[in-house]
GROMACS .gro file of C-alpha atoms in nm:
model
  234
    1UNK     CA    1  -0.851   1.168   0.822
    2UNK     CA    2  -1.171   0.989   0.883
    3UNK     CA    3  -1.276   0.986   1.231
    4UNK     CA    4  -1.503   0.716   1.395
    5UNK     CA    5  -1.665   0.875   1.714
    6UNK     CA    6  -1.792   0.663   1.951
    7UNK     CA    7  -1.994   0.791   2.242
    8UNK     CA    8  -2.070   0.604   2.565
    9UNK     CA    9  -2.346   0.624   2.878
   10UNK     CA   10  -2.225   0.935   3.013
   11UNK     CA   11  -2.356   1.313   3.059
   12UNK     CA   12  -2.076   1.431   2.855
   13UNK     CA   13  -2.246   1.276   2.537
   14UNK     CA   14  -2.430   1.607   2.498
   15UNK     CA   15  -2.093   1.720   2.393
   16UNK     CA   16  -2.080   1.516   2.083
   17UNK     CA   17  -2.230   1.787   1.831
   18UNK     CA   18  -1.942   2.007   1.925
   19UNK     CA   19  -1.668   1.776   1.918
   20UNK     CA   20  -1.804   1.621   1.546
   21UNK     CA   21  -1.814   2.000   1.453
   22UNK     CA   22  -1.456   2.035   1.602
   23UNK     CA   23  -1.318   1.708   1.387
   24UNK     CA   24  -1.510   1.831   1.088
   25UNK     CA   25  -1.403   2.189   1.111
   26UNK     CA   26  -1.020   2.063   1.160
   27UNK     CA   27  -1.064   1.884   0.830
   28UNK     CA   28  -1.142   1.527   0.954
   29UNK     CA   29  -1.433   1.296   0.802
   30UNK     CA   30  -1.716   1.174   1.093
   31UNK     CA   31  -1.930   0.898   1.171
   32UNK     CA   32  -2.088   0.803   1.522
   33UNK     CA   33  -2.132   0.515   1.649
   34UNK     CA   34  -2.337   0.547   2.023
   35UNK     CA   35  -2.387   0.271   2.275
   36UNK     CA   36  -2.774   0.203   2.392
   37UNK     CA   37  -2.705   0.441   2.750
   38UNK     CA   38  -2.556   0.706   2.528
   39UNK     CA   39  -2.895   0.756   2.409
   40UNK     CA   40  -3.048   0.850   2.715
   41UNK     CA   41  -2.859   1.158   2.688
   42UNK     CA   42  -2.856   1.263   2.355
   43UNK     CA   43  -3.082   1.120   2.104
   44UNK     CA   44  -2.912   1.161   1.709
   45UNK     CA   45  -3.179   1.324   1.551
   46UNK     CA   46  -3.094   1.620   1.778
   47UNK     CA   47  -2.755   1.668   1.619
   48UNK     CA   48  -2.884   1.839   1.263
   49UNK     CA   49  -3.139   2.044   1.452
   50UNK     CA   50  -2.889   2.158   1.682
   51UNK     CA   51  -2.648   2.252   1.393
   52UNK     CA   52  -2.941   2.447   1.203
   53UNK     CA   53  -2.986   2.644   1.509
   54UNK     CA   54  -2.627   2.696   1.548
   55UNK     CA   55  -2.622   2.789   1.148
   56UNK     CA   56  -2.905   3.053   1.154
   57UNK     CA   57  -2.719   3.230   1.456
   58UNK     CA   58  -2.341   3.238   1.325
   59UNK     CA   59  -2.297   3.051   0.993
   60UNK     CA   60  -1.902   3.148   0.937
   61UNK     CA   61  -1.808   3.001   1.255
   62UNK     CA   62  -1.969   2.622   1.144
   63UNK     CA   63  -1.822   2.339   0.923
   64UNK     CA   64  -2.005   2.327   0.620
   65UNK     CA   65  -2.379   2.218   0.562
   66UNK     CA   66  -2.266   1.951   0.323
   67UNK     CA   67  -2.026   1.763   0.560
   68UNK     CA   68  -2.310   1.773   0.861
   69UNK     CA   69  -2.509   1.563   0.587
   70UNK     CA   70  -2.268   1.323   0.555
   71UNK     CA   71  -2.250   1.247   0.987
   72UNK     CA   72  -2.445   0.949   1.052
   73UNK     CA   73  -2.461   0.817   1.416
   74UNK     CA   74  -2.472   0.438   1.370
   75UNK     CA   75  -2.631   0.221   1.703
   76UNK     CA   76  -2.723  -0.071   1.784
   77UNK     CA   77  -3.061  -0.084   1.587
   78UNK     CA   78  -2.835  -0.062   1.258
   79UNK     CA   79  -2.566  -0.343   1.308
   80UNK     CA   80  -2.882  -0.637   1.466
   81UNK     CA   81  -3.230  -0.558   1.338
   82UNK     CA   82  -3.178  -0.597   1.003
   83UNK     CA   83  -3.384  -0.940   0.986
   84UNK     CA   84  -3.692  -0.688   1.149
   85UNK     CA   85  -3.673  -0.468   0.794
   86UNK     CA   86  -3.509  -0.197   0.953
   87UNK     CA   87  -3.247   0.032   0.731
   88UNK     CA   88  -2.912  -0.133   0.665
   89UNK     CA   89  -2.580   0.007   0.500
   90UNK     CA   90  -2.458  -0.021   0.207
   91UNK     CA   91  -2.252   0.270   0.139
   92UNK     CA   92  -2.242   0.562   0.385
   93UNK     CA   93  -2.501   0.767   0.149
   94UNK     CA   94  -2.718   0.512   0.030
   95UNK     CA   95  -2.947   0.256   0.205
   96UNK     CA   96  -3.197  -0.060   0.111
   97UNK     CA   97  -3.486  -0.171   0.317
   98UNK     CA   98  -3.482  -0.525   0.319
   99UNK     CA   99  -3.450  -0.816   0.547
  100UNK     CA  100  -3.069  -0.895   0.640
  101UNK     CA  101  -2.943  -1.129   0.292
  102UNK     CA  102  -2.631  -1.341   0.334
  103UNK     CA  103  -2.407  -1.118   0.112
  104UNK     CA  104  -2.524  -0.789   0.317
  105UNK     CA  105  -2.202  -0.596   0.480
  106UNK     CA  106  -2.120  -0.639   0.835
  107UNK     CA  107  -2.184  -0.270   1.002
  108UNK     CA  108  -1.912  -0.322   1.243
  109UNK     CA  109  -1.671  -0.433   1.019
  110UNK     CA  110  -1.716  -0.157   0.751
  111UNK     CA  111  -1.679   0.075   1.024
  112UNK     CA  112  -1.391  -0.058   1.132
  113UNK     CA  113  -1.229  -0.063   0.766
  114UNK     CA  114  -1.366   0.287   0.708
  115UNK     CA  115  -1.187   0.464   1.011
  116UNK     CA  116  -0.806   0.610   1.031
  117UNK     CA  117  -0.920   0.646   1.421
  118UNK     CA  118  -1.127   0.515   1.667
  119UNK     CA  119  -1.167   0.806   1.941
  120UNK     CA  120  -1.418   0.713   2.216
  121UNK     CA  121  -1.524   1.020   2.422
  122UNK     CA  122  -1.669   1.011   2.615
  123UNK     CA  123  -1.588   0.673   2.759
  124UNK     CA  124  -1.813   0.595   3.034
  125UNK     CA  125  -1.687   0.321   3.300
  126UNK     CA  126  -1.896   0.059   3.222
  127UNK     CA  127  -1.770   0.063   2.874
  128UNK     CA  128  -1.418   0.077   2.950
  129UNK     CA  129  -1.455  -0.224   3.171
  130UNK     CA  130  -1.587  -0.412   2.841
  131UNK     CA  131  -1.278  -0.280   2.628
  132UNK     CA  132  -1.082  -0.446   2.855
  133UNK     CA  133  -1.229  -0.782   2.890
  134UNK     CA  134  -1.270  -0.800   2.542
  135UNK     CA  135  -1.658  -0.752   2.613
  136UNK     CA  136  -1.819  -0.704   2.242
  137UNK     CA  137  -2.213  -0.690   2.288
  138UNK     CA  138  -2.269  -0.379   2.129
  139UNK     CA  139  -2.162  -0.221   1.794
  140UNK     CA  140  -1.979   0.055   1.963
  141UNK     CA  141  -1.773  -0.248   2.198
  142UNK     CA  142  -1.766  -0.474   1.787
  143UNK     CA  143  -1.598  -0.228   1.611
  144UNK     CA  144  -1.318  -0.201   1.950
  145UNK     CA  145  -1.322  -0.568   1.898
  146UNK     CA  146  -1.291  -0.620   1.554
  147UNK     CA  147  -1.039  -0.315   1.553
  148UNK     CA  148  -0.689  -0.294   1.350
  149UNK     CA  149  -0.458  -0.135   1.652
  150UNK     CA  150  -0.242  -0.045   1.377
  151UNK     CA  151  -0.440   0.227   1.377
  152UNK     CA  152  -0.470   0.457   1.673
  153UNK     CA  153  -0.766   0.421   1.963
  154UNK     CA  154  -0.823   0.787   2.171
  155UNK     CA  155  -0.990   0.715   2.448
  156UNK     CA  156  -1.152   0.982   2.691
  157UNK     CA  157  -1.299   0.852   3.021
  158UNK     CA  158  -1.546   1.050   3.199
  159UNK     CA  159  -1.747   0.955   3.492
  160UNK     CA  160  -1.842   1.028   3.890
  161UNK     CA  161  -1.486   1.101   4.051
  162UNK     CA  162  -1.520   0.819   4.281
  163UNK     CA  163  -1.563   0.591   3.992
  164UNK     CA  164  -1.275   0.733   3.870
  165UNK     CA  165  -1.032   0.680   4.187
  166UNK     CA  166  -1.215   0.313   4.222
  167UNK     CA  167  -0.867   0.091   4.166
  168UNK     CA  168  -1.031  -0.157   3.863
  169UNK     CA  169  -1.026   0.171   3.627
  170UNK     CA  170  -0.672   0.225   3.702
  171UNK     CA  171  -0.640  -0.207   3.612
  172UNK     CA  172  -0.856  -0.164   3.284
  173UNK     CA  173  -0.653   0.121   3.189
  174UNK     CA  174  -0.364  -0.030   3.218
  175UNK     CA  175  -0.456  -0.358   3.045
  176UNK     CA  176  -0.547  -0.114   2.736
  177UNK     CA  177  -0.256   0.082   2.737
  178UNK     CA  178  -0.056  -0.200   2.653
  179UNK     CA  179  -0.249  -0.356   2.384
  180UNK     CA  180  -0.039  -0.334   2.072
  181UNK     CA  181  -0.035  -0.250   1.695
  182UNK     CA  182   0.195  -0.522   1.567
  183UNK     CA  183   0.355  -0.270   1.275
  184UNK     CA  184   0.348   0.028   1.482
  185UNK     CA  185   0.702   0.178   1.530
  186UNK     CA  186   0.828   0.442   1.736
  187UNK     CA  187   0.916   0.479   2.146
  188UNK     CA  188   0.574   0.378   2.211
  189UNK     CA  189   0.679  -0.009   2.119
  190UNK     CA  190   0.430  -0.059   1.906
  191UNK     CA  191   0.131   0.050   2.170
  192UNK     CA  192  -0.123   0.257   2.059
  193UNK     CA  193  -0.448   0.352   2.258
  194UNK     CA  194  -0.421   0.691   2.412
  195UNK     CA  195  -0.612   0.789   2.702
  196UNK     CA  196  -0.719   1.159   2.773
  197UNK     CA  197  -0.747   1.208   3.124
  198UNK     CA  198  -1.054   1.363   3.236
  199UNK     CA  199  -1.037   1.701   3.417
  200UNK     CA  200  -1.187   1.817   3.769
  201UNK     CA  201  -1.525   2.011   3.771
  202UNK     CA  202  -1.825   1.985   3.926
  203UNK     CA  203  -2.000   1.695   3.814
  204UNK     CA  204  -2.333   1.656   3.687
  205UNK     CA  205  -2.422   1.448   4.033
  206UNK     CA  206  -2.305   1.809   4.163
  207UNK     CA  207  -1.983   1.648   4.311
  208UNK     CA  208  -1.645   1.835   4.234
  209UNK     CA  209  -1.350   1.642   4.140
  210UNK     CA  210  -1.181   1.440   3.873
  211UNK     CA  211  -1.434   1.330   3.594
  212UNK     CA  212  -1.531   1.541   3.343
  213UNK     CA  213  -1.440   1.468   3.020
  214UNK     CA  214  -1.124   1.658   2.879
  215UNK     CA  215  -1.207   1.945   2.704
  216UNK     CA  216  -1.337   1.923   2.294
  217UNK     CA  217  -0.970   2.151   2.218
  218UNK     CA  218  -0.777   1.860   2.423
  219UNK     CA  219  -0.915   1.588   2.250
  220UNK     CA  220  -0.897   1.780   1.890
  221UNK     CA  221  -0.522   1.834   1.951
  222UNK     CA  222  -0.462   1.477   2.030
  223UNK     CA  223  -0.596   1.370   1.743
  224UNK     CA  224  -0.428   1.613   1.482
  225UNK     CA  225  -0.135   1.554   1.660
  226UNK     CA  226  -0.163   1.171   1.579
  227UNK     CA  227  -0.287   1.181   1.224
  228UNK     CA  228   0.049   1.361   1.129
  229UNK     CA  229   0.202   0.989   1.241
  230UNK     CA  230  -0.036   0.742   1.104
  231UNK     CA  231  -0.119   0.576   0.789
  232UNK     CA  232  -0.447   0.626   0.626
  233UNK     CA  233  -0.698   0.380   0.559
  234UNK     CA  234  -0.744   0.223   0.232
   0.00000   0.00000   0.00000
C-alpha cells in the first residue's frame, strides 16, 4: 500500500523516522509531506543520517537501504517556489530544474493520486482546526483538500493536554469524523477518517496527561488493519 505521511507542528514529529521505518518495514510504500512548524522539529535531511546510524548499529532489524532512497519528504518549498528555480517533480525519482511551465504537475495533486492513505501523525491542533474548515494554505492542508475520501484519512492528534480537553477539538473532530467517501460501504456509512487518540504521558512542556501521540505499533496496526478493506490506487 502506498502511504502518504504527513507530519504537523508538534514535538512528536521527531517520531517520523520510526514510524516511515515501521510502514516500510510492514511492507507499505512512503512519502512525507511536512507542514512549515513541523520543521522546527525535525528537519528531512536528518532522516537518511539517522537511518545510516541506525544501519551501522543493527542492520537486520531496518527496512532495506533501497526503500529509505525512495522516502522523499515533500514541503512547502516543493509545491510554490517553482517560479524561483527551485526542484520540482516529475516522477518520484527524477527531477528538472526549471522555472514552473504551464504543463508542469501539480505536487499536491500527484500526491494525492499517488496515495492508498493519507495518515497524518502527528496532527498538531492548529492543523486539525484547518482540516476542518477546509483551511488549504499549505501542501500538507492541499493534498487533505484535494483528497479522494474514498480512500481512508488516519489521523493522530497530539498536543498540550489542555489543548486537547479545549471543547473546539472535540467540534473539529467531530466535523471530520463525519466527512464521507461517497462509494465507501460498510457500518461506517460511508465515513472514513479515523482518529487515533493520543495517550497520557508527560508532555514535552513537562505536563502529564492526555497528548502524546499514540504509539508508532498503534498507528501501524490501524493502518494494516485498513488496507485489508480498501482499494488500491491506480
Amino acid at each position: 500500500m502506498k502511504v502518504l505521511l504527513g507530519m504537523t507542528g508538534s514535538v512528536a514529529s521527531v517520531l517520523i523516522p520510526k514510524l516511515a521505518k515501521a510502514f516500510l518495514d510492514a511492507g507499505h510504500d512512503v512519502q512525507i509531506v511536512a507542514s512549515e512548524a513541523a520543521l522546527y522539529f525535525y528537519r528531512p535531511e536528518k532522516i537518511d543520517k539517522k537511518l545510516k546510524r541506525q544501519q551501522e548499529r543493527d542492520p537486520n532489524k531496518l527496512a532495506p537501504a533501497k526503500c529509505w532512497s525512495e522516502v522523499r519528504v515533500w514541503t512547502d518549498e516543493d509545491e510554490w517556489f517553482r517560479s524561483r528555480h527551485v526542484k520540482i517533480v516529475r516522477h518520484f525519482d527524477r527531477y528538472a530544474e526549471q522555472a514552473h511551465q504551464k504543463d508542469d504537475p501539480v505536487l499536491h495533486i500527484n500526491l494525492r493520486k499517488w496515495a492508498d492513505m493519507f495518515v497524518v501523525a502527528p496532527l498538531s491542533a492548529d492543523t486539525l482546526a484547518k482540516m476542518s474548515v477546509g483551511k488549504c494554505d499549505n501542501l500538507l492542508t492541499c493534498v487533505f483538500r484535494a483528497w479522494d475520501f474514498d480512500k481512508p484519512v488516519v489521523l493522530a492528534p497530539a498536543m498540550n493536554s489542555f489543548m486537547w480537553s479545549n471543547p473546539w477539538t472535540n467540534m473539529q473532530m467531530n466535523i471530520l469524523s463525519n466527512v464521507k467517501g461517497p462509494n465507501v460501504q460498510g457500518p461506517s456509512g460511508g465515513r472514513n477518517v479515523h482518529f487515533i487518540d493520543p495517550q497520557s504521558k508527560v508532555l514535552a512542556c513537562g505536563d502529564e496527561g492526555i497528548g502524546a501521540m499514540a504509539d508508532i505499533s498503534t498507528i501501524v496496526d490501524v493502518v494494516n488493519g485498513l488496507d485489508e478493506t480498501q482499494p488500491k490506487a491506480d
